[in-house]
Short mmCIF file of C-alpha atoms in Angstrom, two decimals:
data_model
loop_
_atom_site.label_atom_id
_atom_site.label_comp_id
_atom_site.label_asym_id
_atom_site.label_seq_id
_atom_site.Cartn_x
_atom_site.Cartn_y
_atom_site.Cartn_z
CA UNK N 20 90.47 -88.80 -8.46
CA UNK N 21 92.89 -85.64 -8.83
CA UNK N 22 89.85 -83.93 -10.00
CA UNK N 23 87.63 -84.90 -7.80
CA UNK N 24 89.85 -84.05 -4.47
CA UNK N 25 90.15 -80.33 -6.06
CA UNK N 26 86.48 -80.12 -6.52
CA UNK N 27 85.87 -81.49 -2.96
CA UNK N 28 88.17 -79.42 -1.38
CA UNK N 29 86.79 -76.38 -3.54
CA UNK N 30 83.50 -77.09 -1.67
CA UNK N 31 84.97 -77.01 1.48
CA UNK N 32 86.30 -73.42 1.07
CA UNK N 33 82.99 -72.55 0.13
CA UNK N 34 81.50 -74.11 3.49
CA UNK N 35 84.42 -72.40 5.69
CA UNK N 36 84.73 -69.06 3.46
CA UNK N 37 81.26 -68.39 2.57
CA UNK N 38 80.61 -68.91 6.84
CA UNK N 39 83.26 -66.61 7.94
CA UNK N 40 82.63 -63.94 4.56
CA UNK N 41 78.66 -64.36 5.13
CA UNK N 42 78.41 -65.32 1.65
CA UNK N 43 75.26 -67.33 1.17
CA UNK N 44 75.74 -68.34 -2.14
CA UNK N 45 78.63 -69.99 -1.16
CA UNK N 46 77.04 -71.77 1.51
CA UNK N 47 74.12 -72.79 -0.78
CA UNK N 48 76.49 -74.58 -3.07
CA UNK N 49 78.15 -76.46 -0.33
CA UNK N 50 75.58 -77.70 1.45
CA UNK N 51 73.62 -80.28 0.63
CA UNK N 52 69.62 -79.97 1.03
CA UNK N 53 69.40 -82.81 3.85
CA UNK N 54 72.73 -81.39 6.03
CA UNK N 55 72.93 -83.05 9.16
CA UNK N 56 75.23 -81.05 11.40
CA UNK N 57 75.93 -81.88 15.13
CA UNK N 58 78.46 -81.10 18.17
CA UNK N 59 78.94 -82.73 21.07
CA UNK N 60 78.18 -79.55 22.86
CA UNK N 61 78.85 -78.75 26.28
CA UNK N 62 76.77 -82.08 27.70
CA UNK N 63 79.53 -84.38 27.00
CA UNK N 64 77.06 -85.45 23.67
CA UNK N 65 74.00 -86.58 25.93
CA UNK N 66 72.46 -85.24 23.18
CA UNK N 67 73.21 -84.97 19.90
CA UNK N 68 71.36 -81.27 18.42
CA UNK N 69 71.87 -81.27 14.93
CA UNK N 70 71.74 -77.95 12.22
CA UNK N 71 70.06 -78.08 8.96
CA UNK N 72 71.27 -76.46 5.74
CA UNK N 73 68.23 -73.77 6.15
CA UNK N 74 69.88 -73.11 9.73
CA UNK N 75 73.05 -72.57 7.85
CA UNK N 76 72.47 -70.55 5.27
CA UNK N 77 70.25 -67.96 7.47
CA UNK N 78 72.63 -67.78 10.05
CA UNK N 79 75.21 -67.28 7.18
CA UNK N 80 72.88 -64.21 5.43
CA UNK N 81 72.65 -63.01 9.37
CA UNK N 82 76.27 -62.71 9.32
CA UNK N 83 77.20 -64.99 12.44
CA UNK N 84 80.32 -66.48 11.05
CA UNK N 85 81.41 -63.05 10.02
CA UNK N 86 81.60 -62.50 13.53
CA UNK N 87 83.40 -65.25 14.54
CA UNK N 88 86.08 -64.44 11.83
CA UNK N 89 86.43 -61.15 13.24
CA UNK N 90 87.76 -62.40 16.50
CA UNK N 91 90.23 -64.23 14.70
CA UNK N 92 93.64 -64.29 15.27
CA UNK N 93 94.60 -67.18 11.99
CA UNK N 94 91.81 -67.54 8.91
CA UNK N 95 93.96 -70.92 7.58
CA UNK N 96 91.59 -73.62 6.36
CA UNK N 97 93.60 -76.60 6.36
CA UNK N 98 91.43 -79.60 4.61
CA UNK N 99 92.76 -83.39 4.35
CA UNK N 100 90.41 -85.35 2.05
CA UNK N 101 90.87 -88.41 3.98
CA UNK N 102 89.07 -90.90 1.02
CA UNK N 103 87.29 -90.79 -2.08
CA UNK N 104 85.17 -93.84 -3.28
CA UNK N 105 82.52 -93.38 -5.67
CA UNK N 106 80.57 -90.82 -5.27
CA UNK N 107 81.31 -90.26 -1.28
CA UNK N 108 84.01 -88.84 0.57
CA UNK N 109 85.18 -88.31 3.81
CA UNK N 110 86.96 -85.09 4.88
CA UNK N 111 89.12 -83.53 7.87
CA UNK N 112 89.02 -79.57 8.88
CA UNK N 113 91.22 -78.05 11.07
CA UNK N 114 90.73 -74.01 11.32
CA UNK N 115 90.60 -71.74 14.03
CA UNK N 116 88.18 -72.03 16.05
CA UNK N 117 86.73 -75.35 14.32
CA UNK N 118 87.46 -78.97 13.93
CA UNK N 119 85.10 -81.24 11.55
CA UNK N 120 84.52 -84.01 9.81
CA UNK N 121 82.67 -83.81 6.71
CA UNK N 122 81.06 -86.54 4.89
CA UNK N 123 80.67 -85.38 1.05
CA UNK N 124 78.24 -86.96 -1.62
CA UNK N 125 78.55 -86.26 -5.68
CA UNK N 126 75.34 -84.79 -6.44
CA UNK N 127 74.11 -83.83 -10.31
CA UNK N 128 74.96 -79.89 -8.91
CA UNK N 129 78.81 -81.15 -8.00
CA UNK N 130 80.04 -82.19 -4.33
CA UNK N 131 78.02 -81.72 -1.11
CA UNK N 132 78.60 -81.90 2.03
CA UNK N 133 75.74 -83.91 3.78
CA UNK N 134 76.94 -84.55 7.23
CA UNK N 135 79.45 -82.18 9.55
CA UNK N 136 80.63 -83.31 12.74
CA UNK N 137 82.78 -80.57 15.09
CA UNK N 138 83.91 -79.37 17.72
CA UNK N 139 85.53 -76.30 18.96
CA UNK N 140 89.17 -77.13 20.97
#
C-alpha cells in the first residue's frame, strides 16, 4: 500500500506539474485514455461539461496551465490519498487556484487518473 500511495501521488504531480510546466508527457502519463473531467461551472452545475484527456493534453502542449501558473502567487500541491482498494483510489487536491477530486485506476502502464472533479474557490 506504501508503494502504491507514492506511485499515486507521483501521478498526481504529473497531472498538476506537467499542467502548470506545459509538459505533455507528463500529462500523457497521468491521464487515463477515457478522462472524464467536469466543474460545476458558473451555472450552479445545471450542467455538467466534462474534458477529455485529448482536451488535456492539447491545452497542456498550448501552454494554458503555464499561464495560469504564472499568475501564481503559491505553486504547493498538497495531495491526500484519501483510500486505496484494489486497483482504485480516491484522491484530494488542494493547490492554488484548484480543488479536485481524483478517482485513480491501476492500469498495465501504472496509475491513472480517470475521473477529476474541481472547482476553483
Amino acid at each position: 500500500m506504501e508503494d502504491d500511495t507514492a506511485l499515486i501521488v507521483a501521478t498526481v504531480h504529473d497531472y498538476f506539474d506537467g499542467w502548470f510546466e506545459g509538459d505533455v508527457s507528463r500529462m500523457e502519463r497521468a491521464l487515463h485514455r477515457d478522462l472524464v473531467k467536469r466543474s460545476p461551472g458558473e451555472d450552479q452545475a445545471s450542467t455538467l461539461p466534462f474534458v477529455t484527456a485529448e482536451q488535456m493534453i492539447t491545452w497542456t502542449g498550448e501552454g494554458e496551465g503555464v499561464e495560469v501558473a504564472s499568475g501564481l502567487v503559491d505553486r504547493t500541491i498538497e495531495v491526500d490519498v484519501l483510500d486505496v482498494k484494489h486497483d482504485i483510489a480516491s484522491v484530494l487536491v488542494r493547490s492554488e487556484p484548484y480543488h479536485e477530486y481524483l478517482h485513480l485506476v491501476r492500469t498495465r502502464d501504472g496509475w491513472k487518473i480517470a475521473n477529476a472533479l474541481w472547482c476553483t474557490p
